[in-house]
Amino acid sequence: MEFRNIAIIAHVDHGKTTLVDAMLKQAKALSRHDAEGERIMDSNDLERERGITILAKNTAVEWGGVKINIVDTPGHADFGGEVERALSMVDGVLLLVDAAEGPMPQTRFVLKKAIEAHLKPIVVINKVDKRDARPDEVLNETFDLMAELGASNEQLDFPYLYAVGREGAAWLGSQPKPDLSDLFETILKHIPAPHIEQGAFQLRVANLDYSAYLGKIAIGKVHRGTIRKGQTVLILGEHDNREAKVVAAFTHKGLERLEVDEVTPGDIVAIAGMEGVEIGDTLTAKEAPEALPRLAVDEPTVSITLTPNTSPFAGKEGKFVTSRQIRERLMKELETNVALRVIEVTPDTFELHGRGELHLSVLLETMRREGFEFSVGQPSVLLKEMDGQVQEPYEYLVVDVPEAKFGPVMESLGARKAQMVHMDQGDGRVRADFIIPARALFGFRTHFLSITGGEGIMSHNFHGYGPHVGGLETRTTGSAVAMEAGVAYAYSLYRLQERISFFIDPGTEVYVGMIVGENSRDNDLNVNVNINKKLTNIRAAGSDENIRLIPPRKFTLEEALEFLAPDELLEVTPKSLRLRKRVLDPAGRKRAEAV
C-alpha cells in the first residue's frame, strides 16, 4: 500500500481538530460510536475543557487506495516539544489559517518548524463563512510570512484551498463544494510519498505510550526495513544500547490501533515491549545498528519551584503529599515530556524548566487531578550568558483591541518595556505586534482583559533571547493577608471590601499568612476576616443594614501563578487553590523585610 504522512498545524482555535473530525468521518474511518462525537482527537479531559490540543496524536484514513497517516498537533507554542516530534514523522503539512484572524504568533511558530524541516505545505484558509472573513488578504499574508521565514521556492509554490471545517467542506478555486474530496486529492497529489531506503529495520521513536498488558509502546515512522512480532530489536539510546523483544506491532486506522504481523516501511506504527526506550532513541535490527539523528528540541525558557505542601492545611485533601511521591511522578513525566527539565535542588525542592507558563501549568493541573498536593512559587525566566552579557527570553506578542481601548494597552505595554514592530487599523479595531521580555507578560493577561473590557485578543510565542532590560514592575497591588486563623465571616468581608478585592467566600477556613484578597494599594495589608457581629437582645432602628458582598475572584491555576509575588506561594491540592506568604507569621515577615 502507498502512504502519505501529514501533520496538521495551526494557531490555537483555527480549527485543526474539527477538520480532522470531518476527514475521519468522510473517509469512513470511525466506528458508529466514535462518529457521533465532536473534537474526537481531543481525548484527555484538560483538552476538552480548554478547547485546545495539548498532545500530538496519530490517526489514519484511506482514500483512493492510499493510506494517509494524520498527526494532529498542538497550536500553542508552549507545547512545541509535541510539534517538533510530530514533524519528525511526516513528509508534508496541512497549514490551517483562520480567514478572519490571519497568521497569528503560533502560526509563525509551527510554520517556522515545518519550513526548517523542509516539509511541503498545503494551505487551508478555514472559516471562510465568518462575517469578517478576508480569505484573499489572509492568503497573501500567509505567503509573506513563509517568505519571511525563509521558505524555499518549492515550499512557496504551495496549493491552497478554502474551507468551512465545521461543515466538513473544502474546495479549490472559487466554487464551494459540500465535502473534503478536493482536500484528499490535493494531499495525494502534492504531498510526497515517504522516502524509503533499502536495508535492515530502522525507526526513530517520536512518541511513547504504555499498556499494563504490553509494557512500553514506542511510536514512530519506519524509515526502512520490516520487523515482525516476536523478533528482537536493538534500542540505540543516548547513553547505552539494549535489546528488546517485539511483543506486538500496531498500525493506525481512525481512532483504533490495529495489530499487524509485520510493519511496513514508510508507515507510522506502534511497537510494544520496548522497556527502557526513550523519545529520540532509534530501534534497529541487531545486525545493522545504525542510529538516526536524535530529535532536537528547543530549550526551556521558564522555571518554577515545586515543594511539598507545608501549610497548616497540608495533607487534608491530597492523596500523594510526600517529596518521594512527587519526585516519582516528575521522573515519570520526563519519559514522555521532552521539553521539560527537572532539577533536584534539595531532596524537598524541585525546579521545573518548561517552554512557558501554560506548559508547566498543564503538568501541575494534571498532577493535581491525580491526587497530588504541593506548593509552587512565582514563575521566573531562565537567563543566559552570551558574549559576556546577560540575556533574557523575549516573546512576539500580537494584540487585537477596539480603537478606544488601544491607548491604555499601549501605556501598559510601554511600562513593561515592549517595542511595537507593526500596526494595522480598520473596522474600529487595532492589531499591533510587539516584541516584549517574557517576564513582562507574567500577570499581563488578566490586566489586559480588564483594561479592554474583555474585548481584547492577545497571543504570543517565543521570539528569541535579547539584552536584559533590568527591573520590571509587573504588579502594582499588594496582598491582603489573614492575621488570624478561623472561619471568614460576611460581616468582616463587608467592612473591608471597599479597600480589598476578596478571593474567598464567607465560611471559608483561613490560616495565618493565607492571602485572602488583593489590596487596592501597592503594600501588603494584614487583615482579620474572623470578626463576627456581636449579637444582643436590644435592637435599634436602622442598625441592621443589609450586607451586600461583591462576589469573590476565583482563580484558575494559570491566573493564580500570574498573581504571585516573589515572597508568595500557591498551595495546590485536588480540591483547592490557596495563595499564601512564604513566611506565614506576620512578625517573621517584618523581620525578613528589615533584613
XYZ file of C-alpha atoms in Angstrom, residues 18-589:
572
model
C -12.570 19.962 13.886
C -11.157 19.421 10.375
C -9.575 16.097 11.417
C -13.014 15.009 12.718
C -14.531 15.726 9.304
C -11.707 13.870 7.484
C -12.214 10.785 9.673
C -15.984 10.823 9.170
C -15.901 11.357 5.384
C -13.243 8.665 4.886
C -15.471 6.323 6.985
C -12.583 5.603 9.366
C -14.684 5.690 12.554
C -16.894 3.236 14.359
C -20.562 4.235 14.719
C -19.988 5.211 18.372
C -16.975 7.472 17.643
C -18.651 9.122 14.633
C -21.213 10.793 16.901
C -18.676 12.870 18.892
C -17.105 16.287 18.349
C -13.375 17.113 18.603
C -12.793 13.364 18.750
C -8.993 13.699 18.768
C -9.028 15.804 21.964
C -9.106 12.740 24.152
C -7.973 13.999 27.547
C -10.120 15.994 29.996
C -7.926 19.109 30.015
C -8.033 19.310 26.200
C -11.823 19.112 26.165
C -12.239 21.688 28.948
C -9.833 24.228 27.437
C -10.710 23.591 23.804
C -7.029 23.242 22.849
C -4.843 20.360 21.705
C -2.053 19.580 24.198
C -0.724 16.201 22.988
C 0.138 15.299 19.393
C -1.951 12.290 18.328
C -1.906 9.866 15.401
C -4.766 8.711 13.240
C -5.122 7.395 9.690
C -7.625 7.254 6.840
C -7.715 5.548 3.431
C -8.556 7.477 0.271
C -8.250 6.180 -3.275
C -6.306 3.114 -2.122
C -3.686 5.256 -0.332
C -3.292 5.289 3.454
C -2.983 8.844 4.831
C -1.393 8.986 8.307
C -2.514 12.218 10.032
C -0.853 13.774 13.103
C -2.962 16.365 14.937
C -0.514 18.773 16.622
C -0.925 21.402 19.370
C -1.259 25.018 18.220
C 0.229 26.598 21.336
C 3.967 27.355 21.333
C 4.258 26.084 24.937
C 3.716 22.562 23.569
C 6.373 22.980 20.874
C 8.082 19.764 22.007
C 4.993 17.890 20.786
C 5.078 19.753 17.436
C 8.766 19.001 16.839
C 8.255 15.291 17.497
C 5.228 15.136 15.204
C 7.051 16.848 12.331
C 9.866 14.262 12.512
C 7.403 11.574 11.327
C 5.795 13.336 8.335
C 6.611 14.438 4.782
C 4.217 17.385 4.494
C 1.982 19.718 6.499
C -1.555 20.999 6.232
C -1.416 24.621 7.453
C -4.775 25.965 8.644
C -5.224 29.736 8.866
C -8.364 31.493 10.126
C -9.913 33.533 7.275
C -10.585 36.467 9.637
C -7.630 36.457 12.046
C -4.938 35.558 9.526
C -1.487 34.287 10.589
C -1.016 34.608 14.375
C 2.074 34.130 16.615
C 1.626 30.370 16.926
C 1.089 30.121 13.141
C 4.536 31.703 12.819
C 5.990 29.246 15.349
C 4.647 25.988 13.864
C 5.242 27.137 10.282
C 8.887 28.009 11.083
C 9.388 24.460 12.390
C 7.833 22.951 9.227
C 9.952 25.119 6.911
C 13.151 24.232 8.807
C 12.232 20.535 8.400
C 11.904 21.107 4.569
C 8.285 19.886 4.573
C 5.910 20.609 1.685
C 2.925 22.743 2.844
C -0.723 22.784 1.738
C -2.514 25.935 2.941
C -6.173 25.766 4.007
C -7.921 29.106 4.587
C -10.503 27.951 7.143
C -13.733 29.527 8.468
C -14.443 31.453 5.239
C -18.114 31.611 6.290
C -17.285 34.118 9.053
C -18.873 37.536 8.688
C -15.484 39.300 8.846
C -13.642 36.746 6.671
C -10.994 38.157 4.290
C -9.624 34.999 2.600
C -7.612 36.647 -0.204
C -5.801 39.049 2.146
C -5.060 36.200 4.552
C -3.632 34.105 1.695
C -1.255 36.962 0.805
C -0.270 37.403 4.478
C 0.482 33.661 4.693
C 2.687 33.830 1.578
C 4.544 36.865 3.002
C 5.067 35.053 6.319
C 6.512 31.994 4.545
C 8.880 34.192 2.554
C 9.941 35.998 5.746
C 10.650 32.649 7.452
C 12.963 31.593 4.615
C 10.765 29.119 2.689
C 12.266 27.615 -0.478
C 10.763 28.304 -3.918
C 9.233 24.822 -3.862
C 7.596 25.499 -0.474
C 6.328 28.917 -1.662
C 4.648 27.260 -4.651
C 2.007 25.764 -2.340
C -1.526 24.654 -3.293
C -4.295 26.368 -1.303
C -7.920 25.580 -0.518
C -10.812 27.391 1.144
C -12.728 25.551 3.854
C -15.506 25.542 6.422
C -14.111 22.823 8.698
C -17.183 22.692 10.937
C -19.330 21.677 7.945
C -16.710 19.297 6.522
C -16.250 21.285 3.302
C -13.067 22.324 1.448
C -12.565 23.319 -2.182
C -10.059 24.522 -4.765
C -10.885 27.742 -6.630
C -13.934 29.935 -6.134
C -16.717 27.339 -6.369
C -17.624 25.870 -2.922
C -18.054 22.093 -2.579
C -20.001 20.254 0.158
C -17.237 17.734 1.082
C -13.481 17.252 1.506
C -12.768 15.358 -1.716
C -10.639 18.251 -3.090
C -8.567 18.229 0.106
C -7.908 14.480 -0.039
C -6.977 14.661 -3.738
C -4.641 17.608 -3.086
C -2.862 15.628 -0.330
C -2.372 12.633 -2.662
C -1.111 14.874 -5.476
C 1.190 17.307 -3.631
C 2.491 15.523 -0.508
C 5.371 13.214 -1.460
C 5.308 9.538 -0.505
C 7.804 8.732 2.293
C 11.379 8.196 1.108
C 12.256 4.573 1.851
C 15.857 3.375 1.913
C 16.938 -0.184 1.304
C 18.334 -2.005 4.302
C 17.580 -3.503 7.696
C 14.851 -2.235 10.055
C 15.212 1.298 11.428
C 12.724 3.517 13.359
C 13.209 6.702 15.405
C 10.954 6.923 18.491
C 8.849 10.100 18.327
C 6.242 9.280 20.983
C 5.610 6.845 23.836
C 2.597 5.080 25.274
C 2.165 2.471 27.986
C -0.051 -0.574 28.401
C -0.419 -2.610 31.599
C -0.505 -5.762 29.424
C 2.064 -4.976 26.721
C 4.521 -2.689 28.533
C 6.102 0.379 26.982
C 4.971 1.212 23.432
C 7.257 3.119 21.038
C 5.621 5.157 18.234
C 7.396 6.408 15.110
C 7.789 6.171 11.347
C 9.522 3.105 9.892
C 12.442 4.551 7.904
C 13.470 1.273 6.324
C 13.108 -2.494 6.602
C 10.464 -4.544 8.373
C 10.052 -6.190 11.752
C 7.731 -8.960 12.924
C 6.114 -9.857 16.232
C 8.493 -11.964 18.362
C 11.687 -10.602 16.799
C 14.396 -8.937 18.897
C 15.450 -5.365 18.102
C 18.288 -3.190 19.384
C 17.429 0.079 21.170
C 20.164 2.650 20.490
C 19.846 5.101 23.396
C 21.592 8.377 24.132
C 23.983 6.737 26.605
C 23.678 2.962 26.161
C 22.179 0.212 23.972
C 19.895 -2.673 24.955
C 17.918 -5.466 23.318
C 14.110 -5.755 23.451
C 11.617 -8.288 22.109
C 8.685 -7.077 19.964
C 5.616 -8.159 21.968
C 3.148 -6.720 19.415
C 3.109 -4.282 16.476
C 0.264 -1.946 15.523
C -0.741 0.379 12.723
C -3.393 3.132 12.917
C -6.875 3.335 11.413
C -9.282 6.017 12.612
C -9.003 6.146 16.405
C -8.015 2.493 16.665
C -4.734 0.633 16.692
C -4.839 -2.498 14.539
C -2.419 -5.306 15.392
C -0.329 -6.480 12.426
C 2.135 -9.353 11.936
C 4.680 -7.161 10.171
C 5.274 -3.385 9.949
C 5.821 -1.732 6.565
C 8.469 0.887 5.618
C 7.010 4.412 5.432
C 4.131 3.678 7.840
C 3.665 5.282 11.293
C 3.469 2.365 13.708
C 3.423 1.456 17.417
C 5.727 -1.300 18.714
C 5.060 -2.815 22.168
C 7.503 -4.371 24.635
C 10.187 -1.697 24.363
C 11.156 -1.425 28.057
C 13.664 1.343 28.788
C 13.113 3.132 25.469
C 13.130 6.955 25.422
C 11.946 9.552 22.921
C 14.661 10.134 20.312
C 16.098 6.576 20.565
C 16.475 4.503 17.398
C 15.101 0.950 17.086
C 17.209 -1.110 14.661
C 17.780 -4.656 13.535
C 20.549 -6.311 15.598
C 22.698 -6.946 12.528
C 22.705 -3.251 11.420
C 22.894 -0.984 14.494
C 22.789 2.460 12.826
C 21.301 5.364 14.829
C 19.223 8.133 13.258
C 19.928 11.744 14.433
C 18.240 12.421 17.796
C 15.331 14.852 17.909
C 16.444 18.402 18.708
C 14.009 20.253 20.981
C 14.069 23.981 21.776
C 15.442 24.835 25.213
C 13.079 25.764 28.092
C 12.611 29.477 28.883
C 10.548 29.493 32.125
C 11.221 27.901 35.522
C 9.095 27.270 38.588
C 9.994 25.819 42.012
C 7.861 22.976 43.391
C 7.946 21.763 47.018
C 5.716 19.573 49.214
C 2.874 21.494 50.852
C 3.858 22.878 54.297
C 0.785 24.976 55.131
C -1.360 24.345 58.259
C -3.882 22.576 55.966
C -1.256 20.209 54.472
C -2.354 16.612 53.926
C -6.094 17.249 54.411
C -7.139 16.967 50.747
C -4.336 15.255 48.803
C -3.554 11.561 48.398
C 0.128 11.966 47.402
C 1.855 14.537 49.611
C 5.465 13.427 50.233
C 8.548 14.583 48.333
C 9.269 10.957 47.340
C 5.858 10.594 45.669
C 6.231 13.967 43.928
C 9.719 13.018 42.694
C 8.491 9.678 41.266
C 5.695 11.478 39.393
C 8.075 14.075 37.917
C 10.549 11.384 36.796
C 7.678 9.536 35.089
C 6.668 12.772 33.300
C 10.218 13.187 31.946
C 9.836 9.936 29.973
C 7.243 11.458 27.622
C 7.546 15.252 28.059
C 10.735 16.006 26.102
C 10.531 19.801 26.565
C 10.540 19.500 30.381
C 13.617 19.589 32.646
C 13.576 18.678 36.356
C 16.412 19.748 38.695
C 16.541 18.435 42.278
C 17.769 21.465 44.248
C 17.317 19.687 47.605
C 15.505 16.415 48.485
C 12.364 18.525 49.049
C 12.753 21.167 46.308
C 12.346 20.600 42.569
C 12.981 23.201 39.890
C 10.871 22.629 36.755
C 12.031 24.172 33.472
C 9.473 24.393 30.648
C 8.571 26.150 27.423
C 6.158 28.592 29.065
C 3.647 29.120 31.845
C 0.965 27.054 30.084
C 3.337 24.123 29.516
C 4.127 23.978 33.257
C 0.600 24.754 34.497
C -0.899 21.878 32.449
C 1.520 19.485 34.196
C 0.601 20.957 37.615
C -3.140 20.703 36.854
C -2.705 17.080 35.707
C -0.835 16.184 38.918
C -3.487 17.936 40.998
C -6.238 15.848 39.385
C -4.261 12.682 40.069
C -4.395 13.459 43.827
C -1.077 15.274 44.379
C -0.696 18.124 46.857
C 2.218 20.605 46.663
C 3.284 24.277 46.703
C 4.750 26.270 43.808
C 6.499 29.633 43.702
C 6.348 32.535 41.271
C 7.390 31.624 37.686
C 10.674 33.166 36.540
C 12.536 33.285 33.220
C 15.772 31.416 32.517
C 18.624 33.817 31.776
C 21.606 33.061 29.511
C 25.110 34.478 29.388
C 26.043 35.253 25.769
C 29.161 37.205 24.680
C 29.744 38.318 28.275
C 26.208 39.764 28.501
C 23.207 38.545 30.482
C 20.347 37.849 28.064
C 16.687 37.044 28.706
C 13.917 35.465 26.586
C 11.615 37.721 24.540
C 8.114 36.971 23.221
C 6.442 38.033 19.965
C 3.096 39.460 21.119
C 0.046 40.252 18.967
C -2.879 42.244 20.404
C -6.198 42.932 18.683
C -8.278 45.558 20.527
C -11.036 48.148 19.905
C -9.580 51.539 18.874
C -10.944 53.249 22.019
C -9.064 50.773 24.260
C -5.725 50.864 22.429
C -4.337 53.832 24.437
C -4.400 52.075 27.841
C -2.952 48.904 26.246
C -0.052 50.889 24.729
C 0.577 52.628 28.054
C 0.639 49.321 29.940
C 2.923 47.628 27.391
C 5.229 50.671 27.329
C 5.724 50.343 31.102
C 6.645 46.697 30.519
C 9.418 47.630 28.005
C 7.553 46.359 24.907
C 8.615 47.543 21.429
C 5.959 47.835 18.699
C 7.095 46.438 15.329
C 3.870 46.591 13.281
C 0.349 48.040 13.449
C -2.817 47.727 11.340
C -6.030 49.708 11.797
C -9.518 49.161 10.375
C -13.166 48.395 11.166
C -12.879 50.109 14.547
C -10.107 47.776 15.779
C -6.317 47.961 16.031
C -3.980 44.995 15.605
C -0.408 45.563 16.779
C 2.705 43.369 17.014
C 5.233 43.802 19.837
C 8.497 42.272 20.981
C 8.436 42.125 24.785
C 10.501 40.497 27.578
C 8.859 37.172 28.518
C 8.755 38.059 32.246
C 6.795 41.234 31.434
C 3.871 39.032 30.373
C 3.537 37.338 33.789
C 0.205 38.597 35.095
C -0.496 40.674 31.976
C -3.401 38.623 30.564
C -5.767 39.391 33.481
C -4.811 43.090 33.408
C -5.247 43.141 29.589
C -8.769 41.698 29.772
C -9.612 44.250 32.460
C -8.406 47.347 30.539
C -10.053 46.171 27.278
C -13.359 45.286 28.971
C -12.962 41.681 27.799
C -12.974 42.756 24.112
C -9.230 42.350 23.507
C -7.490 39.317 21.970
C -3.834 38.560 22.686
C -1.458 35.745 21.822
C 2.299 35.343 21.918
C 5.146 32.930 21.309
C 8.884 32.698 21.920
C 10.860 35.170 19.786
C 14.457 34.712 20.943
C 16.993 35.904 23.506
C 17.900 39.585 23.845
C 19.536 42.078 26.238
C 18.350 42.027 29.853
C 16.191 45.139 30.420
C 16.630 45.386 34.201
C 13.830 45.855 36.725
C 10.205 45.461 35.625
C 7.090 46.354 37.607
C 4.516 43.714 36.619
C 2.213 44.014 39.637
C 1.092 47.309 41.169
C -1.104 45.994 44.002
C -0.392 44.320 47.333
C -1.926 41.296 49.040
C -4.473 41.147 51.883
C -3.109 38.560 54.321
C -5.065 36.823 57.104
C -3.614 37.642 60.543
C -5.740 35.156 62.497
C -6.849 31.566 61.875
C -10.534 30.650 61.783
C -13.605 30.990 59.583
C -14.223 34.082 57.431
C -17.427 35.977 58.290
C -19.547 38.062 55.895
C -19.528 40.928 58.450
C -15.695 41.199 58.266
C -15.558 40.904 54.478
C -18.239 43.597 54.112
C -16.301 46.062 56.270
C -13.100 45.519 54.256
C -14.388 45.196 50.667
C -14.006 48.906 49.831
C -10.234 48.505 50.030
C -9.838 44.815 49.179
C -10.894 42.613 46.280
C -11.518 39.265 48.015
C -10.672 35.733 46.787
C -12.729 33.901 49.457
C -16.404 33.416 50.351
C -17.924 33.742 53.844
C -17.465 30.422 55.659
C -14.028 29.741 54.135
C -11.461 28.386 56.587
C -8.311 30.536 56.687
C -4.927 30.280 58.423
C -2.373 32.900 59.495
C -0.390 34.025 56.434
C -3.022 32.928 53.875
C -3.730 35.524 51.172
C -7.463 36.274 51.194
C -7.589 39.141 48.670
C -5.847 41.894 46.728
C -5.147 45.245 48.365
C -6.011 48.267 46.192
C -2.651 49.865 47.128
C 0.847 48.559 46.477
C 1.565 47.411 50.046
C 0.575 44.178 51.806
C -2.164 44.525 54.413
C -2.738 42.222 57.396
C -6.496 41.786 57.934
C -8.755 39.937 60.348
C -11.627 38.267 58.473
C -12.770 36.255 61.523
C -14.726 39.006 63.355
C -18.481 38.437 63.542
C -21.090 40.986 64.574
C -21.827 40.930 68.283
C -25.450 39.928 68.862
C -27.587 41.463 71.674
C -31.246 41.332 72.587
C -31.552 45.109 72.093
C -32.392 46.385 68.615
C -32.121 49.928 67.323
C -33.947 51.240 64.275
C -31.769 51.114 61.144
C -28.858 49.269 62.788
C -29.339 46.038 60.816
C -28.239 47.165 57.363
C -28.186 44.609 54.567
C -24.783 43.043 53.956
C -24.136 43.010 50.202
C -20.897 41.357 49.257
C -19.097 41.741 45.933
C -18.622 38.208 44.504
C -15.038 36.988 45.131
C -12.471 36.487 42.343
C -11.945 32.801 41.627
C -8.577 31.945 40.060
C -7.682 29.237 37.578
C -4.263 27.695 38.180
C -2.614 29.918 35.498
C -4.225 33.072 36.885
C -3.074 32.194 40.418
C 0.511 31.670 39.167
C 0.391 35.055 37.405
C -0.779 36.789 40.599
C 2.113 35.523 42.778
C 4.742 37.909 44.143
C 8.331 36.696 44.846
C 7.575 36.168 48.574
C 4.371 34.188 47.930
C 3.439 30.566 47.194
C 0.480 28.828 45.575
C -0.829 25.866 47.569
C -2.235 23.314 45.099
C -4.468 20.450 46.288
C -7.021 18.266 44.439
C -9.857 20.413 45.837
C -8.371 23.888 46.441
C -6.009 26.587 45.205
C -4.803 28.798 48.078
C -2.387 31.707 47.919
C -0.100 32.195 50.916
C 3.018 34.024 52.084
C 6.265 32.011 52.226
C 6.704 33.238 55.828
C 3.303 32.793 57.474
C 3.946 34.695 60.729
C 3.389 38.497 60.329
C 6.240 39.293 62.771
C 8.549 36.933 60.845
C 7.726 38.736 57.594
